[in-house]
C-alpha angles and dihedrals in degrees: 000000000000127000114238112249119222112273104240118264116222118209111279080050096055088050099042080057095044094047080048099061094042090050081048085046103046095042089061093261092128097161090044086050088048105048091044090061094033088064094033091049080059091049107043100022101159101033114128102224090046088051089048089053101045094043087053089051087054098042082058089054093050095242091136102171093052092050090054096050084053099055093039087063093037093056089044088053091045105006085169093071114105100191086060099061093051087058091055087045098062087041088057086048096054088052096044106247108140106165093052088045092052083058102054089045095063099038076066098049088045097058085039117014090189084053092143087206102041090052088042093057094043093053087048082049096056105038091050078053086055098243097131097170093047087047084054099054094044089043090046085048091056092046094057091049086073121091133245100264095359120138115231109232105261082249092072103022095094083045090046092056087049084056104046097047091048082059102047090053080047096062096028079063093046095041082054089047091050090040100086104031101046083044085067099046082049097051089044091060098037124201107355098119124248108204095134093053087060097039080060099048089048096056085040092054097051090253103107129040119227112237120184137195117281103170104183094225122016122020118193109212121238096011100134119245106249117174100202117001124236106273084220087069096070109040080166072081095079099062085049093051092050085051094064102094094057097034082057094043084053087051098053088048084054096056100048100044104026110035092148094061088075118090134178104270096207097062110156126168101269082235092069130104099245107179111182094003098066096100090046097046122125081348124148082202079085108036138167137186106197136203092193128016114192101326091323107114107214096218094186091058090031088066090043088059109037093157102047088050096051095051089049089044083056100058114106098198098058116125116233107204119160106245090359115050137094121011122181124176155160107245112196110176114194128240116279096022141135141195107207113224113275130143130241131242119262128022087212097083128051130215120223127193131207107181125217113175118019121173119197115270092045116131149174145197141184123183099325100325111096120193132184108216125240120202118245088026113100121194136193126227145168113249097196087074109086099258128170132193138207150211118186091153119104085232130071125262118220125183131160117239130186141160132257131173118267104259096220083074118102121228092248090052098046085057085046099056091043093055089047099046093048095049093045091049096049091046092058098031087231125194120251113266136210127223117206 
């Protein structure tokens, strides 16, 4: 009688098996991992993912040559994987054949120049030639392809911390190299300040991330990107900062009198994608009693709070648009919360904070600058640059936050830009939104 032959695998089967044998592998099953590729390499054998996965068990077990002819047949069968001719690379690599390893490294790179192996590999491969400059820059290449907040897979992540401490020498030679000359262009020029020079050799350097604007709404062309303005800029601040001790004492009334004044202030549809927000929707953990919520006065809190209104009243630089401008609020943010990092809707306008109650372990960042409040000390920032805030403490934090126009816009441009908003809210009968 016949024997019955294997009934052919397409390709998600191959790969169920082959997921299969890693999770046995991995768990500690290795006969169980073994026996599963083993039948699925007869029944598969020149399948391209099967030839990768055998050749990287041989390459463990130091059988070099076997590996490489593995991945050679396994590139000839899918030459457009990338992932397959990094594998032959570190084959050629075991049996010592550099020339031929640079070259499968760079078929890789060439079909995904953000490839993290093959960067990584190409960056081992320099800096065993001795080109250590030429090893920084690749290795500095592969360290931007991550990410922000992503996890390196455990395989690189030994050959991610070499990098990363090749590249910092590298820049701890070149910071000593720019010390002496740029010192003199500084004392030359005296005392104009140089922050964005710095802001520049940071990014340059690797130190310091680049953030942009991303209103969510209206974005205003060739307005500059700045994180937090310079304080210097709005002396107006300065009434508002001698304020704070009654503005705090108006808040605490609130609190205690008037606790239902205070709403979520993320509250979505429940119907609406949230995205980040989900946790935080419809949420007191995040609550806000407002004076003024997007141009509406709230008479009955505004006389709660005399003090607080008349400061704001006083402030030159406050936006009046009809169903959109000002708004003007308490934020308390509950122990243990968080607000994930998100953006808010228009560049034109500016946030400022004037924090009240701050427990330790509060924070906030916007783009990659990252600030602890201190209360009495207000500071102005610009919400269209992702930002995030923080409270770790096991007390509530409370700050008050308002809007004010971006002062690089010129008198002309700010009516401009009223006019255009009311009548493009009133066209489309839009909702009112919230900034951040």
């Amino acid at each position: 009688m016949n024997s019955a032959v294997p009934a052919p695998l397409d390709d998600a089967a191959i790969i169920r098996v082959l997921q299969a044998s890693k999770a046995a592998a991995a768990a500690g099953r290795t006969g169980e991992a073994e026996q599963l590729l083993v039948r699925l390499a007869q029944q598969a054998p020149n399948h391209p993912a099967v030839l990768n996965e055998l050749g990287v068990r041989l390459l463990e077990r130091r059988a070099a040559e076997q590996a490489h002819a593995l991945f050679v047949r396994a590139t000839q069968a899918d030459p457009k994987h990338p992932s397959l001719w990094t594998n032959l690379a570190s084959s050629l690599k075991a049996l010592g054949r550099r020339a031929q390893e640079m070259d499968a490294i760079e078929r890789a790179l060439q079909l995904e120049p953000r490839h993290l192996s093959a960067l990584l590999q190409k960056g081992a491969y320099l800096e065993e030639s001795g080109d250590l400059l030429s090893a920084a820059r690749t290795y500095q290449n592969a360290l931007a392809s991550i990410p922000p907040g992503a996890e390196a897979a455990p395989a690189v992540r030994d050959a991610l911390t070499h990098a990363r401490a090749l590249v910092e020498a590298d820049y701890a030679v070149l910071t000593a190299e720019l010390e002496a000359p740029l010192a003199a262009i500084r004392e030359r020029h005296g005392s104009v300040p140089q922050r964005r020079v710095e802001l520049c050799l940071e990014a340059l350097m690797g130190k310091r991330s680049v953030y942009y604007s991303q209103p969510t709404w209206m974005y205003f062309p060739e307005l500059p990107a700045i994180e937090f303005f310079e304080r210097a800029d709005f002396p107006w601040l300065d009434a508002v900062e001698a304020a704070t001790d009654e503005i705090r004492a108006e808040l605490l009334r609130v609190l205690a009198a008037d606790r239902e004044g205070l709403q979520p202030y993320i509250d979505f549809p429940l119907d609406m994608p949230l995205d980040q927000f989900r946790e935080l929707n419809r949420s007191r953990r995040w609550s806000a009693y407002f004076l003024w919520n997007q141009s509406a006065a709230d008479a009955g809190h505004i006389a709660r709070c005399p003090v607080t209104a008349r400061t704001l009243e006083a402030i030159p630089a406050r936006p009046r648009i009809d169903a959109r401008a000002p708004t003007a609020f308490f934020s308390i943010l509950d122990a243990n919360t968080r607000i994930p990092p998100h953006t808010g809707v228009t560049n034109t306008r500016l946030t400022v904070h004037l924090p009240l109650v701050v427990p330790p372990g509060c924070g906030f960042r916007v783009g990659a600058t990252t600030r602890e409040w201190v209360p009495g000390k207000a500071w102005v920032f610009d919400d269209t640059i992702q930002h995030e805030a923080w409270n770790s403490s096991d007390t509530p934090r409370a700050i008050l936050i308002f809007d004010i126009w971006n002062p690089l816009l010129t008198a002309a441009e700010r009516e401009l830009i009223k006019t255009a908003t009311e009548i493009y809210v009133r066209h489309y009968a839009l909702p009112r939104e919230r900034t951040a």
